[in-house]
mmCIF file of C-alpha atoms in Angstrom:
data_model
loop_
_atom_site.group_PDB
_atom_site.id
_atom_site.type_symbol
_atom_site.label_atom_id
_atom_site.label_comp_id
_atom_site.label_asym_id
_atom_site.label_seq_id
_atom_site.Cartn_x
_atom_site.Cartn_y
_atom_site.Cartn_z
ATOM 1 C CA UNK B 175 -3.883 -9.672 -15.361
ATOM 2 C CA UNK B 176 -7.503 -9.799 -14.492
ATOM 3 C CA UNK B 177 -10.145 -11.016 -16.850
ATOM 4 C CA UNK B 178 -11.600 -7.564 -17.189
ATOM 5 C CA UNK B 179 -8.182 -6.186 -18.112
ATOM 6 C CA UNK B 180 -7.601 -8.956 -20.658
ATOM 7 C CA UNK B 181 -10.909 -8.232 -22.081
ATOM 8 C CA UNK B 182 -10.168 -4.399 -22.291
ATOM 9 C CA UNK B 183 -6.935 -5.397 -24.136
ATOM 10 C CA UNK B 184 -8.529 -7.567 -26.636
ATOM 11 C CA UNK B 185 -11.161 -4.980 -27.322
ATOM 12 C CA UNK B 186 -8.552 -2.109 -27.685
ATOM 13 C CA UNK B 187 -6.595 -4.494 -30.071
ATOM 14 C CA UNK B 188 -9.611 -5.448 -32.001
ATOM 15 C CA UNK B 189 -10.337 -1.622 -32.469
ATOM 16 C CA UNK B 190 -6.973 -0.979 -33.914
ATOM 17 C CA UNK B 191 -7.243 -3.701 -36.401
ATOM 18 C CA UNK B 192 -10.597 -2.528 -37.471
ATOM 19 C CA UNK B 193 -9.451 1.077 -38.021
ATOM 20 C CA UNK B 194 -6.373 -0.060 -39.942
ATOM 21 C CA UNK B 195 -8.506 -2.311 -42.393
ATOM 22 C CA UNK B 196 -10.955 0.747 -42.664
ATOM 23 C CA UNK B 197 -7.921 2.902 -43.959
ATOM 24 C CA UNK B 198 -6.830 0.128 -46.170
ATOM 25 C CA UNK B 199 -10.214 -0.422 -47.521
ATOM 26 C CA UNK B 200 -10.977 3.122 -48.383
ATOM 27 C CA UNK B 201 -7.699 3.328 -50.573
ATOM 28 C CA UNK B 202 -8.786 0.241 -52.512
ATOM 29 C CA UNK B 203 -12.456 1.325 -53.152
ATOM 30 C CA UNK B 204 -12.810 5.130 -53.099
ATOM 31 C CA UNK B 205 -15.579 5.133 -55.534
ATOM 32 C CA UNK B 206 -17.918 2.962 -53.261
ATOM 33 C CA UNK B 207 -20.490 5.135 -51.700
ATOM 34 C CA UNK B 208 -19.680 5.900 -47.800
ATOM 35 C CA UNK B 209 -21.909 3.766 -45.630
ATOM 36 C CA UNK B 210 -23.373 4.807 -42.530
ATOM 37 C CA UNK B 211 -22.068 3.486 -39.392
ATOM 38 C CA UNK B 212 -22.672 3.419 -35.752
ATOM 39 C CA UNK B 213 -21.147 6.296 -33.510
ATOM 40 C CA UNK B 214 -17.834 5.143 -31.833
ATOM 41 C CA UNK B 215 -18.103 3.242 -28.646
ATOM 42 C CA UNK B 216 -16.832 5.036 -25.606
ATOM 43 C CA UNK B 217 -14.330 2.515 -24.248
ATOM 44 C CA UNK B 218 -14.397 3.824 -20.674
ATOM 45 C CA UNK B 219 -18.131 3.907 -20.052
ATOM 46 C CA UNK B 220 -17.680 3.554 -16.273
ATOM 47 C CA UNK B 221 -15.275 4.358 -13.401
ATOM 48 C CA UNK B 222 -14.775 0.623 -13.139
ATOM 49 C CA UNK B 223 -13.685 0.132 -16.578
ATOM 50 C CA UNK B 224 -11.199 2.988 -16.281
ATOM 51 C CA UNK B 225 -9.824 1.720 -13.153
ATOM 52 C CA UNK B 226 -9.483 -1.751 -14.486
ATOM 53 C CA UNK B 227 -7.667 -0.429 -17.641
ATOM 54 C CA UNK B 228 -5.127 1.070 -15.321
ATOM 55 C CA UNK B 229 -4.771 -2.259 -13.344
ATOM 56 C CA UNK B 230 -6.546 -0.692 -10.396
ATOM 57 C CA UNK B 231 -9.883 -1.090 -8.336
ATOM 58 C CA UNK B 232 -12.147 1.761 -7.815
ATOM 59 C CA UNK B 233 -14.563 1.521 -4.935
ATOM 60 C CA UNK B 234 -17.121 3.216 -2.861
ATOM 61 C CA UNK B 235 -18.498 3.334 0.635
ATOM 62 C CA UNK B 236 -21.861 1.621 0.693
ATOM 63 C CA UNK B 237 -24.823 2.898 2.879
ATOM 64 C CA UNK B 238 -26.642 -0.223 4.073
ATOM 65 C CA UNK B 239 -29.852 1.502 4.355
ATOM 66 C CA UNK B 240 -29.623 2.718 0.669
ATOM 67 C CA UNK B 241 -29.127 -0.601 -1.102
ATOM 68 C CA UNK B 242 -32.948 -1.064 -1.560
ATOM 69 C CA UNK B 243 -32.898 2.337 -3.558
ATOM 70 C CA UNK B 244 -32.711 1.173 -7.167
ATOM 71 C CA UNK B 245 -30.852 4.239 -8.434
ATOM 72 C CA UNK B 246 -28.375 3.963 -5.667
ATOM 73 C CA UNK B 247 -27.792 0.124 -6.004
ATOM 74 C CA UNK B 248 -27.479 0.425 -9.853
ATOM 75 C CA UNK B 249 -24.781 2.984 -9.593
ATOM 76 C CA UNK B 250 -23.031 1.060 -6.891
ATOM 77 C CA UNK B 251 -23.135 -2.150 -8.811
ATOM 78 C CA UNK B 252 -22.163 -0.916 -12.135
ATOM 79 C CA UNK B 253 -19.538 1.817 -11.470
ATOM 80 C CA UNK B 254 -17.435 0.167 -8.826
ATOM 81 C CA UNK B 255 -15.187 -2.871 -8.405
ATOM 82 C CA UNK B 256 -14.810 -2.651 -4.744
ATOM 83 C CA UNK B 257 -17.210 -1.966 -1.807
ATOM 84 C CA UNK B 258 -16.511 -0.661 1.635
ATOM 85 C CA UNK B 259 -18.949 -1.033 4.640
ATOM 86 C CA UNK B 260 -19.583 2.557 5.691
ATOM 87 C CA UNK B 261 -20.633 1.547 9.018
ATOM 88 C CA UNK B 262 -22.183 -1.973 9.380
ATOM 89 C CA UNK B 263 -18.664 -3.627 10.294
ATOM 90 C CA UNK B 264 -17.868 -1.031 12.803
ATOM 91 C CA UNK B 265 -17.495 -2.355 16.548
ATOM 92 C CA UNK B 266 -20.731 -0.771 17.690
ATOM 93 C CA UNK B 267 -22.736 -2.347 14.775
ATOM 94 C CA UNK B 268 -21.357 -5.864 15.021
ATOM 95 C CA UNK B 269 -20.791 -6.175 18.794
ATOM 96 C CA UNK B 270 -23.132 -3.833 20.450
ATOM 97 C CA UNK B 271 -22.932 -5.828 23.769
ATOM 98 C CA UNK B 272 -20.229 -8.038 24.974
ATOM 99 C CA UNK B 273 -20.224 -11.430 23.258
ATOM 100 C CA UNK B 274 -23.446 -10.703 21.108
ATOM 101 C CA UNK B 275 -22.466 -10.377 17.449
ATOM 102 C CA UNK B 276 -24.734 -8.942 14.582
ATOM 103 C CA UNK B 277 -23.243 -9.691 11.213
ATOM 104 C CA UNK B 278 -26.614 -8.943 9.180
ATOM 105 C CA UNK B 279 -25.416 -5.622 7.668
ATOM 106 C CA UNK B 280 -22.024 -6.998 6.837
ATOM 107 C CA UNK B 281 -23.415 -10.201 5.228
ATOM 108 C CA UNK B 282 -25.663 -7.947 3.122
ATOM 109 C CA UNK B 283 -22.782 -6.131 1.784
ATOM 110 C CA UNK B 284 -20.936 -9.311 1.068
ATOM 111 C CA UNK B 285 -24.017 -10.788 -0.789
ATOM 112 C CA UNK B 286 -24.251 -7.554 -2.668
ATOM 113 C CA UNK B 287 -20.600 -7.694 -3.766
ATOM 114 C CA UNK B 288 -20.479 -11.228 -4.833
ATOM 115 C CA UNK B 289 -23.652 -10.644 -6.897
ATOM 116 C CA UNK B 290 -21.715 -7.919 -8.799
ATOM 117 C CA UNK B 291 -18.231 -9.420 -9.120
ATOM 118 C CA UNK B 292 -16.804 -6.815 -6.484
ATOM 119 C CA UNK B 293 -14.216 -7.146 -3.709
ATOM 120 C CA UNK B 294 -15.116 -6.163 -0.222
ATOM 121 C CA UNK B 295 -13.114 -3.904 1.808
ATOM 122 C CA UNK B 296 -13.725 -4.439 5.651
ATOM 123 C CA UNK B 297 -13.885 -1.224 7.819
ATOM 124 C CA UNK B 298 -12.857 -1.425 10.531
ATOM 125 C CA UNK B 299 -11.697 -3.636 13.442
ATOM 126 C CA UNK B 300 -9.975 -1.333 15.942
ATOM 127 C CA UNK B 301 -10.853 2.260 16.096
ATOM 128 C CA UNK B 302 -11.492 4.649 18.923
ATOM 129 C CA UNK B 303 -14.775 5.898 17.543
ATOM 130 C CA UNK B 304 -18.205 4.384 16.957
ATOM 131 C CA UNK B 305 -17.230 1.876 19.943
ATOM 132 C CA UNK B 306 -20.071 0.562 22.091
ATOM 133 C CA UNK B 307 -19.905 2.101 25.713
ATOM 134 C CA UNK B 308 -19.098 -1.349 27.298
ATOM 135 C CA UNK B 309 -15.775 -0.909 25.552
ATOM 136 C CA UNK B 310 -14.881 2.710 25.677
ATOM 137 C CA UNK B 311 -15.959 3.133 29.183
ATOM 138 C CA UNK B 312 -15.864 -0.360 30.536
ATOM 139 C CA UNK B 313 -12.875 0.277 32.785
ATOM 140 C CA UNK B 314 -11.106 -2.957 31.767
ATOM 141 C CA UNK B 315 -7.420 -3.743 32.823
ATOM 142 C CA UNK B 316 -4.851 -4.404 30.373
ATOM 143 C CA UNK B 317 -5.327 -8.222 30.217
ATOM 144 C CA UNK B 318 -9.093 -8.042 29.948
ATOM 145 C CA UNK B 319 -9.091 -5.244 27.318
ATOM 146 C CA UNK B 320 -6.356 -7.371 25.468
ATOM 147 C CA UNK B 321 -8.608 -10.373 25.448
ATOM 148 C CA UNK B 322 -11.761 -8.195 24.376
ATOM 149 C CA UNK B 323 -9.863 -6.749 21.436
ATOM 150 C CA UNK B 324 -8.459 -10.127 20.308
ATOM 151 C CA UNK B 325 -11.823 -11.887 20.697
ATOM 152 C CA UNK B 326 -13.480 -9.223 18.555
ATOM 153 C CA UNK B 327 -10.892 -9.275 15.799
ATOM 154 C CA UNK B 328 -11.235 -13.294 15.870
ATOM 155 C CA UNK B 329 -14.874 -13.254 15.597
ATOM 156 C CA UNK B 330 -15.400 -10.397 13.103
ATOM 157 C CA UNK B 331 -12.485 -11.255 10.788
ATOM 158 C CA UNK B 332 -13.037 -14.876 11.135
ATOM 159 C CA UNK B 333 -16.714 -14.534 10.297
ATOM 160 C CA UNK B 334 -15.732 -12.890 6.899
ATOM 161 C CA UNK B 335 -12.758 -14.911 6.243
ATOM 162 C CA UNK B 336 -12.218 -15.591 2.610
ATOM 163 C CA UNK B 337 -14.857 -12.805 1.687
ATOM 164 C CA UNK B 338 -13.023 -9.802 2.561
ATOM 165 C CA UNK B 339 -10.070 -8.675 0.373
ATOM 166 C CA UNK B 340 -8.673 -5.938 2.684
ATOM 167 C CA UNK B 341 -9.213 -5.112 6.254
ATOM 168 C CA UNK B 342 -8.677 -1.698 8.038
ATOM 169 C CA UNK B 343 -7.290 -3.420 11.064
ATOM 170 C CA UNK B 344 -6.444 -0.180 12.937
ATOM 171 C CA UNK B 345 -7.989 3.089 12.175
ATOM 172 C CA UNK B 346 -7.005 6.668 12.897
ATOM 173 C CA UNK B 347 -4.378 5.890 15.674
ATOM 174 C CA UNK B 348 -2.278 9.085 15.401
ATOM 175 C CA UNK B 349 -2.626 12.696 16.378
ATOM 176 C CA UNK B 350 -1.924 15.516 13.920
ATOM 177 C CA UNK B 351 1.707 15.874 15.458
ATOM 178 C CA UNK B 352 2.567 12.307 14.796
ATOM 179 C CA UNK B 353 2.150 11.094 18.282
ATOM 180 C CA UNK B 354 -0.309 8.264 19.184
ATOM 181 C CA UNK B 355 -3.843 9.101 19.659
ATOM 182 C CA UNK B 356 -4.774 8.497 23.321
ATOM 183 C CA UNK B 357 -7.565 5.953 22.683
ATOM 184 C CA UNK B 358 -8.612 3.363 25.075
ATOM 185 C CA UNK B 359 -6.472 0.813 23.535
ATOM 186 C CA UNK B 360 -3.451 3.096 23.515
ATOM 187 C CA UNK B 361 -3.858 4.255 27.027
ATOM 188 C CA UNK B 362 -4.654 0.644 28.343
ATOM 189 C CA UNK B 363 -2.613 -1.587 26.415
ATOM 190 C CA UNK B 364 0.384 0.877 25.283
ATOM 191 C CA UNK B 365 2.133 1.061 21.853
ATOM 192 C CA UNK B 366 1.976 -2.644 21.351
ATOM 193 C CA UNK B 367 -1.737 -2.756 20.657
ATOM 194 C CA UNK B 368 -1.322 -2.055 16.960
ATOM 195 C CA UNK B 369 1.015 -4.827 16.280
ATOM 196 C CA UNK B 370 -1.144 -7.321 18.360
ATOM 197 C CA UNK B 371 -4.197 -6.343 16.515
ATOM 198 C CA UNK B 372 -2.446 -7.161 13.124
ATOM 199 C CA UNK B 373 -1.307 -10.382 14.401
ATOM 200 C CA UNK B 374 -4.743 -11.332 15.626
ATOM 201 C CA UNK B 375 -6.257 -10.340 12.280
ATOM 202 C CA UNK B 376 -3.760 -12.347 10.458
ATOM 203 C CA UNK B 377 -4.696 -15.223 12.496
ATOM 204 C CA UNK B 378 -8.375 -14.882 11.823
ATOM 205 C CA UNK B 379 -8.070 -14.427 8.066
ATOM 206 C CA UNK B 380 -4.614 -15.003 6.739
ATOM 207 C CA UNK B 381 -5.663 -14.383 3.185
ATOM 208 C CA UNK B 382 -6.892 -10.684 3.518
ATOM 209 C CA UNK B 383 -4.706 -7.811 3.094
ATOM 210 C CA UNK B 384 -4.232 -5.837 6.460
ATOM 211 C CA UNK B 385 -4.136 -2.184 6.463
ATOM 212 C CA UNK B 386 -3.568 0.751 8.901
ATOM 213 C CA UNK B 387 -5.736 3.673 7.782
ATOM 214 C CA UNK B 388 -5.739 7.533 8.779
ATOM 215 C CA UNK B 389 -6.628 10.900 7.466
ATOM 216 C CA UNK B 390 -4.439 14.023 7.008
ATOM 217 C CA UNK B 391 -1.499 11.770 5.917
ATOM 218 C CA UNK B 392 -1.925 12.420 2.143
ATOM 219 C CA UNK B 393 1.085 14.868 2.237
ATOM 220 C CA UNK B 394 4.504 14.551 3.858
ATOM 221 C CA UNK B 395 3.927 16.004 7.400
ATOM 222 C CA UNK B 396 4.248 15.235 10.953
ATOM 223 C CA UNK B 397 1.303 12.953 10.929
ATOM 224 C CA UNK B 398 2.233 10.904 7.895
ATOM 225 C CA UNK B 399 5.770 10.666 9.391
ATOM 226 C CA UNK B 400 4.584 9.106 12.423
ATOM 227 C CA UNK B 401 2.632 6.468 10.314
ATOM 228 C CA UNK B 402 5.735 5.967 8.225
ATOM 229 C CA UNK B 403 7.979 5.212 11.253
ATOM 230 C CA UNK B 404 5.184 2.987 12.641
ATOM 231 C CA UNK B 405 4.886 0.948 9.437
ATOM 232 C CA UNK B 406 8.518 0.444 9.054
ATOM 233 C CA UNK B 407 8.898 -0.545 12.698
ATOM 234 C CA UNK B 408 6.278 -3.078 12.127
ATOM 235 C CA UNK B 409 7.711 -4.524 9.073
ATOM 236 C CA UNK B 410 11.123 -4.781 11.009
ATOM 237 C CA UNK B 411 9.249 -6.742 13.732
ATOM 238 C CA UNK B 412 7.828 -9.124 11.156
ATOM 239 C CA UNK B 413 4.205 -8.054 11.795
ATOM 240 C CA UNK B 414 1.796 -8.828 8.982
ATOM 241 C CA UNK B 415 1.023 -5.527 7.637
ATOM 242 C CA UNK B 416 0.226 -5.104 3.923
ATOM 243 C CA UNK B 417 -1.151 -1.706 3.214
ATOM 244 C CA UNK B 418 -1.600 1.855 4.317
ATOM 245 C CA UNK B 419 -4.853 3.610 3.754
ATOM 246 C CA UNK B 420 -4.738 7.267 2.903
ATOM 247 C CA UNK B 421 -8.315 8.469 3.718
ATOM 248 C CA UNK B 422 -7.992 11.552 1.434
ATOM 249 C CA UNK B 423 -10.800 13.778 2.837
ATOM 250 C CA UNK B 424 -9.712 16.788 1.037
ATOM 251 C CA UNK B 425 -10.799 20.404 0.441
ATOM 252 C CA UNK B 426 -11.323 21.928 -3.054
ATOM 253 C CA UNK B 427 -8.114 23.675 -4.190
ATOM 254 C CA UNK B 428 -6.010 22.094 -1.314
ATOM 255 C CA UNK B 429 -4.583 18.766 -2.607
ATOM 256 C CA UNK B 430 -1.129 18.223 -1.236
ATOM 257 C CA UNK B 431 1.463 18.791 -3.795
ATOM 258 C CA UNK B 432 3.705 16.014 -2.674
ATOM 259 C CA UNK B 433 0.846 13.323 -2.530
ATOM 260 C CA UNK B 434 2.395 11.270 -5.174
ATOM 261 C CA UNK B 435 5.768 11.472 -3.491
ATOM 262 C CA UNK B 436 4.281 10.441 -0.152
ATOM 263 C CA UNK B 437 2.691 7.329 -1.854
ATOM 264 C CA UNK B 438 5.934 6.551 -3.337
ATOM 265 C CA UNK B 439 7.860 6.570 0.175
ATOM 266 C CA UNK B 440 5.305 4.144 1.775
ATOM 267 C CA UNK B 441 5.303 1.796 -1.225
ATOM 268 C CA UNK B 442 9.149 1.661 -1.119
ATOM 269 C CA UNK B 443 8.774 0.159 2.281
ATOM 270 C CA UNK B 444 6.980 -2.821 0.304
ATOM 271 C CA UNK B 445 3.466 -2.039 1.413
ATOM 272 C CA UNK B 446 0.531 -1.205 -0.929
ATOM 273 C CA UNK B 447 -1.023 2.276 -0.578
ATOM 274 C CA UNK B 448 -4.761 2.650 -1.328
ATOM 275 C CA UNK B 449 -6.796 6.059 -1.315
ATOM 276 C CA UNK B 450 -9.558 4.711 1.025
ATOM 277 C CA UNK B 451 -12.067 7.437 1.570
ATOM 278 C CA UNK B 452 -11.880 10.124 -1.077
ATOM 279 C CA UNK B 453 -14.145 13.157 -0.857
ATOM 280 C CA UNK B 454 -13.375 16.790 -1.893
ATOM 281 C CA UNK B 455 -15.617 19.205 -0.216
ATOM 282 C CA UNK B 456 -16.188 22.819 -0.721
ATOM 283 C CA UNK B 457 -17.776 25.897 0.847
ATOM 284 C CA UNK B 458 -21.464 25.948 -0.243
ATOM 285 C CA UNK B 459 -23.198 26.681 -2.315
ATOM 286 C CA UNK B 460 -21.363 25.202 -5.217
ATOM 287 C CA UNK B 461 -20.771 26.970 -8.573
ATOM 288 C CA UNK B 462 -19.208 26.113 -11.879
ATOM 289 C CA UNK B 463 -15.830 27.339 -10.810
ATOM 290 C CA UNK B 464 -15.679 25.249 -7.749
ATOM 291 C CA UNK B 465 -17.131 22.197 -9.593
ATOM 292 C CA UNK B 466 -14.260 22.653 -12.193
ATOM 293 C CA UNK B 467 -11.548 22.941 -9.593
ATOM 294 C CA UNK B 468 -13.060 19.772 -7.858
ATOM 295 C CA UNK B 469 -12.811 17.922 -11.153
ATOM 296 C CA UNK B 470 -9.142 18.941 -11.458
ATOM 297 C CA UNK B 471 -8.550 17.794 -7.897
ATOM 298 C CA UNK B 472 -10.083 14.391 -8.276
ATOM 299 C CA UNK B 473 -8.114 14.038 -11.462
ATOM 300 C CA UNK B 474 -4.905 14.834 -9.525
ATOM 301 C CA UNK B 475 -5.552 12.729 -6.573
ATOM 302 C CA UNK B 476 -6.345 9.562 -8.776
ATOM 303 C CA UNK B 477 -3.415 10.361 -11.153
ATOM 304 C CA UNK B 478 -1.124 10.388 -8.248
ATOM 305 C CA UNK B 479 -2.154 6.768 -7.432
ATOM 306 C CA UNK B 480 -2.108 5.639 -11.117
ATOM 307 C CA UNK B 481 1.426 7.029 -11.473
ATOM 308 C CA UNK B 482 2.761 4.721 -8.712
ATOM 309 C CA UNK B 483 2.814 0.834 -9.407
ATOM 310 C CA UNK B 484 2.213 0.140 -5.529
ATOM 311 C CA UNK B 485 -0.941 2.217 -5.276
ATOM 312 C CA UNK B 486 -3.569 -0.483 -5.645
ATOM 313 C CA UNK B 487 -6.692 1.524 -6.008
ATOM 314 C CA UNK B 488 -8.920 4.397 -4.926
ATOM 315 C CA UNK B 489 -12.224 4.553 -3.243
ATOM 316 C CA UNK B 490 -14.720 7.474 -2.919
ATOM 317 C CA UNK B 491 -16.615 7.886 0.394
ATOM 318 C CA UNK B 492 -19.998 7.680 -0.827
ATOM 319 C CA UNK B 493 -21.797 8.092 -4.155
ATOM 320 C CA UNK B 494 -23.941 11.214 -4.176
ATOM 321 C CA UNK B 495 -23.953 14.644 -2.272
ATOM 322 C CA UNK B 496 -27.360 13.835 -0.840
ATOM 323 C CA UNK B 497 -25.907 10.858 1.092
ATOM 324 C CA UNK B 498 -22.644 12.387 2.239
ATOM 325 C CA UNK B 499 -21.387 12.613 5.780
ATOM 326 C CA UNK B 500 -19.720 15.971 5.225
ATOM 327 C CA UNK B 501 -22.318 18.478 5.793
ATOM 328 C CA UNK B 502 -23.220 17.020 9.318
ATOM 329 C CA UNK B 503 -19.480 17.280 10.217
ATOM 330 C CA UNK B 504 -18.502 20.513 8.365
ATOM 331 C CA UNK B 505 -21.394 22.961 8.609
ATOM 332 C CA UNK B 506 -21.472 25.223 5.450
ATOM 333 C CA UNK B 507 -19.507 22.633 3.409
ATOM 334 C CA UNK B 508 -20.521 19.723 1.052
ATOM 335 C CA UNK B 509 -20.885 18.730 -2.435
ATOM 336 C CA UNK B 510 -17.841 16.534 -2.068
ATOM 337 C CA UNK B 511 -18.979 13.484 -4.029
ATOM 338 C CA UNK B 512 -18.919 12.394 -7.736
ATOM 339 C CA UNK B 513 -22.684 12.529 -8.116
ATOM 340 C CA UNK B 514 -24.982 15.366 -7.015
ATOM 341 C CA UNK B 515 -28.025 15.290 -4.996
ATOM 342 C CA UNK B 516 -30.201 13.917 -7.818
ATOM 343 C CA UNK B 517 -27.526 11.121 -8.680
ATOM 344 C CA UNK B 518 -26.322 12.967 -11.897
ATOM 345 C CA UNK B 519 -22.835 12.752 -12.539
ATOM 346 C CA UNK B 520 -20.893 15.903 -11.825
ATOM 347 C CA UNK B 521 -17.432 17.052 -13.458
ATOM 348 C CA UNK B 522 -15.686 15.265 -10.581
ATOM 349 C CA UNK B 523 -16.599 11.926 -12.225
ATOM 350 C CA UNK B 524 -14.803 12.963 -15.444
ATOM 351 C CA UNK B 525 -11.910 13.771 -13.211
ATOM 352 C CA UNK B 526 -11.647 10.318 -11.705
ATOM 353 C CA UNK B 527 -11.978 8.871 -15.341
ATOM 354 C CA UNK B 528 -9.059 11.155 -16.466
ATOM 355 C CA UNK B 529 -7.079 10.294 -13.342
ATOM 356 C CA UNK B 530 -6.933 6.550 -14.349
ATOM 357 C CA UNK B 531 -5.543 7.623 -17.559
ATOM 358 C CA UNK B 532 -8.675 7.065 -19.543
#
């Protein structure tokens, strides 16, 4: 049990004792005038407190360029127990040219997390997107690309060793039909590149938990079946894989009905599941009905995690609608985050708190 959870338990127990004494006292001294008292304290005043009370973490993706904004940084530091690098740990950011590494953005995130008693989620070591051209179009042979991939993992995971709790080792490796995405790694190195990447990450940082991460795998479908079969195979081979990330980029009113069932089948393999990139977008403009449905959807998603012991936590992909990636990628859609464009809490915030059981 974490110190935060222990503290929450002590507070709850103390509250019960005080309530009991108050009832007893009223029976003994009914003639005494009623004294004014402070209003009850809200026990779950932040997402972080709600998550910790359920034994889980709650995270957000951090936009490095916004850490200097006091409103943004205040929410990020107080509401979350985990932070994910939105972009600054991706390949194009840390190794824009071969052998030249820039860890400044990632180091800022680590410093921020350590100052606020948060864990760091590393994102991501091997991904087909946001690759520098020298990797995606370099024309490497298999032996050369294998060396490039393993060197990158060794340098990046090694640099942050001991400071990152989880790594997205391989990101978005599957097509919608459950076949392998034909990335430069897949086409050059073949199916074995995923196992090799996990082994390299484990060698570079044996204390970090190592994850495979993908989208549209929240429900039981062809894509999640493909990931399931891979994870089962990797475990059979003794590959050090610790968790599966369900990105959870969802649409209002379209949360898969078998989300909890799917979480359960992965955890039964012996790996953790984490909801890694939650946002729930809607067709714009938003209105009260859509925001209420979004609140219910956030509650449903987080509650599915809370219901499964092997689901370790949930991360939202961004804080406010003003900073979300959604409108740029899905024209006409947006309002996907728990805070609005003015950094005001939306009903979605309350849905997350309720989902953690608070």
